[in-house]
Amino acid sequence: MTSEHHTETRAQRIAMVALFAALLAAFGMIPKIDLPLGVPITAQTTGVMLAGCMLGARMGFQAMVLFLAAVALGLPLLSGGRGGMGVFFLPSAGYLIAYPMAAAVAGMVMRALAGKHSSPARLAACAFAASVAGGIVVVHAFGVLGLMLLAKLSFVQAAVGTLVFVPGDLVKCALVALIVHTVARGLPDWRFGGRRL
């Protein structure tokens, strides 16, 4: 690999990380639905799942860290125009902090399940499973911990409270699967989950 090709590849990776961080911000433009639990329903976890499935564990993780760093600096990128360090001390903070790990897990599962020559339908099924693992299991595990620590709920209260998000999250998983299927048909060489071709 030449130095020029290596530089180009690195530049492309940086661009993809920045693109998916921006995509997550775009999902934040969709209005949130506030719940008494103190955790809003937002579309942004769709971007988390998509980053893991499309970019893979490492780049998906990096995209989420970049996004959260921008939020911490005060940019109003969260749904409802929220930003700043204060959002990391709200009852919803656990869900938010989970984003990098959720994208990483989704990427790892996607890579493990997707073969080198998988059909678009198989890749869509892999994306759904990866989205459930990262976007539901990981995000809700962190979310429950956040509710216990910051909202002072018991484990049972937090676990039951977070169940309200699951039906909508399953719809998001299906949407990610549909997007992956569409991309796989149009761009068959895309390295879903960072898999090797």
Short mmCIF file of C-alpha atoms in Angstrom, two decimals:
data_model
loop_
_atom_site.label_atom_id
_atom_site.label_comp_id
_atom_site.label_asym_id
_atom_site.label_seq_id
_atom_site.Cartn_x
_atom_site.Cartn_y
_atom_site.Cartn_z
CA MET A 1 0.00 0.00 0.00
CA THR A 2 1.46 3.33 -1.04
CA SER A 3 1.65 6.32 1.30
CA GLU A 4 -0.74 8.21 -0.98
CA HIS A 5 -3.30 5.37 -0.86
CA HIS A 6 -2.93 5.08 2.93
CA THR A 7 -3.54 8.83 3.32
CA GLU A 8 -6.58 8.65 1.06
CA THR A 9 -8.01 5.74 3.00
CA ARG A 10 -7.47 7.51 6.32
CA ALA A 11 -9.07 10.67 4.96
CA GLN A 12 -12.05 8.63 3.79
CA ARG A 13 -12.42 7.06 7.23
CA ILE A 14 -12.30 10.44 8.95
CA ALA A 15 -14.91 11.73 6.51
CA MET A 16 -17.20 8.75 7.20
CA VAL A 17 -16.88 9.18 10.97
CA ALA A 18 -17.74 12.87 10.65
CA LEU A 19 -20.61 12.08 8.26
CA PHE A 20 -22.26 9.64 10.66
CA ALA A 21 -21.78 12.01 13.60
CA ALA A 22 -23.56 14.63 11.49
CA LEU A 23 -26.26 12.08 10.59
CA LEU A 24 -26.92 11.54 14.29
CA ALA A 25 -27.29 15.30 14.69
CA ALA A 26 -29.76 15.31 11.79
CA PHE A 27 -31.87 12.68 13.56
CA GLY A 28 -31.94 15.13 16.47
CA MET A 29 -33.99 17.51 14.35
CA ILE A 30 -36.94 15.13 14.62
CA PRO A 31 -39.01 16.36 17.59
CA LYS A 32 -38.70 14.39 20.83
CA ILE A 33 -41.58 13.04 22.88
CA ASP A 34 -41.21 13.77 26.59
CA LEU A 35 -42.22 11.13 29.11
CA PRO A 36 -42.79 11.39 32.89
CA LEU A 37 -39.77 9.10 33.39
CA GLY A 38 -37.50 12.01 32.43
CA VAL A 39 -36.21 10.21 29.33
CA PRO A 40 -37.57 11.45 25.98
CA ILE A 41 -38.38 9.28 22.99
CA THR A 42 -36.07 10.36 20.15
CA ALA A 43 -35.04 9.10 16.72
CA GLN A 44 -31.33 9.41 17.47
CA THR A 45 -30.74 5.80 18.51
CA THR A 46 -31.54 4.95 14.88
CA GLY A 47 -28.33 6.75 13.95
CA VAL A 48 -26.41 4.85 16.61
CA MET A 49 -27.57 1.49 15.21
CA LEU A 50 -26.89 2.61 11.66
CA ALA A 51 -23.36 3.80 12.48
CA GLY A 52 -22.45 0.42 13.95
CA CYS A 53 -23.96 -1.60 11.11
CA MET A 54 -22.60 0.58 8.31
CA LEU A 55 -19.18 1.57 9.67
CA GLY A 56 -18.21 -1.26 12.00
CA ALA A 57 -17.22 -1.28 15.65
CA ARG A 58 -14.23 1.08 15.60
CA MET A 59 -15.52 3.77 13.28
CA GLY A 60 -19.02 3.57 14.71
CA PHE A 61 -17.56 4.08 18.19
CA GLN A 62 -15.49 7.03 16.95
CA ALA A 63 -18.50 8.67 15.29
CA MET A 64 -20.47 8.48 18.53
CA VAL A 65 -17.59 9.85 20.60
CA LEU A 66 -17.26 12.75 18.15
CA PHE A 67 -20.98 13.44 18.44
CA LEU A 68 -20.96 13.35 22.25
CA ALA A 69 -17.87 15.58 22.36
CA ALA A 70 -19.71 18.16 20.25
CA VAL A 71 -22.72 17.91 22.58
CA ALA A 72 -20.47 18.34 25.64
CA LEU A 73 -19.00 21.48 24.07
CA GLY A 74 -22.48 22.97 24.01
CA LEU A 75 -23.66 22.36 20.47
CA PRO A 76 -27.46 21.83 20.52
CA LEU A 77 -27.36 18.52 18.65
CA LEU A 78 -29.67 16.44 20.82
CA SER A 79 -33.36 16.27 20.06
CA GLY A 80 -35.12 19.40 21.26
CA GLY A 81 -31.99 21.49 20.68
CA ARG A 82 -30.24 20.31 23.84
CA GLY A 83 -26.51 20.38 24.46
CA GLY A 84 -23.86 21.17 27.06
CA MET A 85 -22.47 19.23 29.99
CA GLY A 86 -25.76 19.40 31.88
CA VAL A 87 -27.34 16.71 29.67
CA PHE A 88 -24.90 14.18 31.09
CA PHE A 89 -26.40 14.62 34.56
CA LEU A 90 -30.06 14.16 33.64
CA PRO A 91 -32.00 10.89 34.12
CA SER A 92 -31.50 10.20 30.40
CA ALA A 93 -27.69 10.38 30.67
CA GLY A 94 -27.23 6.61 30.80
CA TYR A 95 -28.87 6.20 27.42
CA LEU A 96 -26.72 8.96 25.98
CA ILE A 97 -23.43 7.69 27.37
CA ALA A 98 -24.25 4.27 25.90
CA TYR A 99 -24.05 5.53 22.30
CA PRO A 100 -20.37 4.69 21.61
CA MET A 101 -20.54 1.22 23.15
CA ALA A 102 -23.87 0.53 21.47
CA ALA A 103 -22.45 1.39 18.04
CA ALA A 104 -19.37 -0.74 18.76
CA VAL A 105 -21.46 -3.76 19.77
CA ALA A 106 -23.73 -3.36 16.75
CA GLY A 107 -20.65 -3.22 14.54
CA MET A 108 -19.12 -6.32 16.12
CA VAL A 109 -22.33 -8.32 15.78
CA MET A 110 -22.82 -7.15 12.19
CA ARG A 111 -19.30 -8.20 11.26
CA ALA A 112 -19.64 -11.56 13.01
CA LEU A 113 -22.92 -12.41 11.28
CA ALA A 114 -22.36 -10.96 7.81
CA GLY A 115 -20.42 -13.27 5.49
CA LYS A 116 -18.14 -12.09 2.71
CA HIS A 117 -20.75 -12.70 0.03
CA SER A 118 -24.00 -12.19 1.90
CA SER A 119 -27.15 -11.32 -0.03
CA PRO A 120 -28.92 -8.01 0.68
CA ALA A 121 -31.67 -9.94 2.49
CA ARG A 122 -29.15 -11.69 4.76
CA LEU A 123 -27.36 -8.41 5.45
CA ALA A 124 -30.70 -6.84 6.40
CA ALA A 125 -31.38 -9.69 8.84
CA CYS A 126 -27.87 -9.29 10.28
CA ALA A 127 -28.46 -5.54 10.65
CA PHE A 128 -31.69 -6.15 12.54
CA ALA A 129 -29.95 -8.53 14.97
CA ALA A 130 -26.98 -6.17 15.36
CA SER A 131 -29.31 -3.24 16.01
CA VAL A 132 -31.16 -5.19 18.70
CA ALA A 133 -27.86 -6.11 20.38
CA GLY A 134 -26.39 -2.62 20.31
CA GLY A 135 -29.34 -0.27 20.07
CA ILE A 136 -31.64 -2.06 22.50
CA VAL A 137 -29.67 -4.36 24.83
CA VAL A 138 -26.64 -2.08 25.38
CA VAL A 139 -28.50 1.23 25.33
CA HIS A 140 -31.15 0.02 27.78
CA ALA A 141 -28.60 -1.59 30.09
CA PHE A 142 -26.81 1.76 30.40
CA GLY A 143 -30.15 3.54 30.58
CA VAL A 144 -31.31 1.46 33.54
CA LEU A 145 -28.06 2.17 35.38
CA GLY A 146 -28.48 5.89 34.68
CA LEU A 147 -32.04 5.88 36.01
CA MET A 148 -30.91 4.08 39.16
CA LEU A 149 -28.03 6.49 39.79
CA LEU A 150 -29.52 9.81 38.66
CA ALA A 151 -33.27 9.35 39.12
CA LYS A 152 -32.83 7.23 42.26
CA LEU A 153 -35.13 4.51 40.95
CA SER A 154 -34.91 0.90 42.05
CA PHE A 155 -33.70 -1.67 39.51
CA VAL A 156 -37.24 -2.95 39.00
CA GLN A 157 -38.66 0.57 38.53
CA ALA A 158 -35.93 1.47 36.04
CA ALA A 159 -36.22 -1.80 34.13
CA VAL A 160 -40.01 -1.57 33.88
CA GLY A 161 -39.81 2.12 32.95
CA THR A 162 -37.42 1.47 30.07
CA LEU A 163 -39.72 -1.14 28.53
CA VAL A 164 -41.90 1.63 27.09
CA PHE A 165 -39.12 2.37 24.58
CA VAL A 166 -38.71 -1.18 23.26
CA PRO A 167 -41.58 -1.28 20.70
CA GLY A 168 -40.35 1.93 19.08
CA ASP A 169 -36.77 0.67 19.17
CA LEU A 170 -37.80 -2.48 17.33
CA VAL A 171 -39.27 -0.26 14.61
CA LYS A 172 -35.92 1.55 14.44
CA CYS A 173 -34.13 -1.79 14.09
CA ALA A 174 -36.42 -2.66 11.18
CA LEU A 175 -35.71 0.75 9.59
CA VAL A 176 -31.95 0.16 9.87
CA ALA A 177 -32.39 -3.27 8.30
CA LEU A 178 -34.31 -1.68 5.41
CA ILE A 179 -31.58 0.94 4.90
CA VAL A 180 -28.86 -1.72 4.95
CA HIS A 181 -30.83 -3.79 2.42
CA THR A 182 -31.15 -0.76 0.14
CA VAL A 183 -27.45 0.13 0.40
CA ALA A 184 -26.43 -3.49 -0.13
CA ARG A 185 -28.39 -3.58 -3.39
CA GLY A 186 -27.00 -0.26 -4.62
CA LEU A 187 -23.45 -0.59 -3.25
CA PRO A 188 -22.64 -4.32 -3.06
CA ASP A 189 -19.01 -3.62 -2.08
CA TRP A 190 -19.93 -1.71 1.09
CA ARG A 191 -18.06 -3.16 4.07
CA PHE A 192 -20.97 -3.55 6.48
CA GLY A 193 -19.76 -3.92 10.05
CA GLY A 194 -16.25 -3.27 8.78
CA ARG A 195 -16.17 -6.79 7.34
CA ARG A 196 -13.51 -7.82 4.85
CA LEU A 197 -14.56 -8.36 1.28
#
